[in-house]
Protein backbone atom coordinates (compact mmCIF):
# COMPACT_ATOMS: atom_id res chain seq x y z
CA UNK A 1 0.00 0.00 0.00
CA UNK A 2 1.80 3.21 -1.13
CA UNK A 3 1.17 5.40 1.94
CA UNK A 4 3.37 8.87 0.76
CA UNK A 5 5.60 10.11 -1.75
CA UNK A 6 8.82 11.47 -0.56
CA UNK A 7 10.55 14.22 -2.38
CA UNK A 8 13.28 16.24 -2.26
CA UNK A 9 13.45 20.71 -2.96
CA UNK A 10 16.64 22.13 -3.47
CA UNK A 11 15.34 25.43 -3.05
CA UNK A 12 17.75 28.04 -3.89
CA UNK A 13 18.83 31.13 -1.19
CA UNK A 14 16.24 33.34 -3.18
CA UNK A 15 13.31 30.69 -3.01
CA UNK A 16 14.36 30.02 0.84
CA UNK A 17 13.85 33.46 1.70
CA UNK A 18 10.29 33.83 0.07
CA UNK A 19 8.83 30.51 1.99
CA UNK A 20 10.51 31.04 4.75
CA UNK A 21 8.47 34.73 5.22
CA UNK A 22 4.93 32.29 3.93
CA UNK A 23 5.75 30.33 6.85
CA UNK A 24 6.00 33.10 8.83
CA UNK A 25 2.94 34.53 7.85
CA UNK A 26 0.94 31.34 8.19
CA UNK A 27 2.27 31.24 11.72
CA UNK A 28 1.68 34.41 12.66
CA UNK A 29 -2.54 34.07 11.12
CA UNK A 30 -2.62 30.81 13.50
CA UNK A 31 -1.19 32.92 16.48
CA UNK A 32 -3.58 35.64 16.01
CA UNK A 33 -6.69 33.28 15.57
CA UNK A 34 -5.43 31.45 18.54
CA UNK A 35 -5.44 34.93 20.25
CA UNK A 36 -8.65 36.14 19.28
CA UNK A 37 -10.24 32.82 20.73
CA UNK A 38 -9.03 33.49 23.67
CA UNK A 39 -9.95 37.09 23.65
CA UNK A 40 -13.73 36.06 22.86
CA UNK A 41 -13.86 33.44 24.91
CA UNK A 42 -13.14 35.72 28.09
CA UNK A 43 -15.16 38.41 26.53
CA UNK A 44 -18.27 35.48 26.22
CA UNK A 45 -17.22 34.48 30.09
CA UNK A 46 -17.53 37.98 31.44
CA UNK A 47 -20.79 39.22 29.37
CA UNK A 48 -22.66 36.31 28.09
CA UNK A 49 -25.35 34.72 30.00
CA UNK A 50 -23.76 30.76 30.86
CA UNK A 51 -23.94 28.37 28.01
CA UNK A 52 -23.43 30.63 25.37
CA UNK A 53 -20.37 31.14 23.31
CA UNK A 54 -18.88 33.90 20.82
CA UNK A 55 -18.86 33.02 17.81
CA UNK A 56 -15.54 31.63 16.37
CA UNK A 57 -15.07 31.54 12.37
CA UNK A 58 -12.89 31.00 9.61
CA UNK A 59 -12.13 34.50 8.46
CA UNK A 60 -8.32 36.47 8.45
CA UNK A 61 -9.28 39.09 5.74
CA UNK A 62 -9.33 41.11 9.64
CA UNK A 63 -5.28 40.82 9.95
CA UNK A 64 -4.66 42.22 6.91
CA UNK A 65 -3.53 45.80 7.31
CA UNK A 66 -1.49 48.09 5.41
CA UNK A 67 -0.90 49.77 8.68
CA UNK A 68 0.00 46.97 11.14
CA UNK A 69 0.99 44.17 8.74
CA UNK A 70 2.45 45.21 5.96
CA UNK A 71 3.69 42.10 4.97
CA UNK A 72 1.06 40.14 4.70
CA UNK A 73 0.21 42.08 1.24
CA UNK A 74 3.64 39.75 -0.17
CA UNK A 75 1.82 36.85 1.66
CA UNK A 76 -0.40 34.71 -1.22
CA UNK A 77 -3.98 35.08 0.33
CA UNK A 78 -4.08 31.09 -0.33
CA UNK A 79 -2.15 30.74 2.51
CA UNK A 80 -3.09 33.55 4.58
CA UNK A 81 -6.75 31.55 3.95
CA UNK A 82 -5.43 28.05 4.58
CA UNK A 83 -3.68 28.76 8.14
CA UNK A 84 -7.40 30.63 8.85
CA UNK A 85 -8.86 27.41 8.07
CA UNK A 86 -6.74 24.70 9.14
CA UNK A 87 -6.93 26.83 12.70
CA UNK A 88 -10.74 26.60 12.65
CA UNK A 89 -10.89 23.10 11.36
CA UNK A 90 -8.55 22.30 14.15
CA UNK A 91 -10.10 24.26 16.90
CA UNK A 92 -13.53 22.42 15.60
CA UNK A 93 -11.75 18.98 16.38
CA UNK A 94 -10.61 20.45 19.79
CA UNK A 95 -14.26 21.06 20.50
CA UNK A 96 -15.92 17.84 19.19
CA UNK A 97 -13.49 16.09 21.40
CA UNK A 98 -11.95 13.91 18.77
């Protein structure tokens, strides 16, 4: 049963420079989703009658700002949109218990 391919980049300095700032990116939309859980969830704690949560979604368009992050305009919004949802589908995991 073939289970994975495994391949090998030689990315050259150039090429290591670009991912290595899409990684950062992508890390940096999962840190700030992770962070506005949390901010929400204390917010839903404080002012929300028991039982009831705020509501958590998939979106990032929020964290892009000319002013504050100015490099997430280099960033392809594919993976500005992918960390967004691979957070949510996560955190939807974390929830269900599984």
């Amino acid at each position: 049963m073939l289970t994975g391919i495994k391949l090998r980049a030689n990315p050259t300095s150039n090429q290591k420079l670009i991912l290595s700032q899409w990684m950062g990116c992508a890390r940096l939309i999962w840190n700030a989703k992770v962070d506005e859980e949390k901010y929400y969830r204390t917010f839903a704690r404080k002012y929300h009658p028991i039982g009831t949560y705020a509501p958590v979604d998939q979106k990032a368009s929020q964290f892009k700002s000319k002013e504050l992050t100015p490099w997430l305009s280099a960033c392809p919004s594919q993976i500005i949109r992918n960390s967004a949802v691979n957070w949510y589908q996560t955190y939807q995991k974390f929830m269900k218990g599984s």
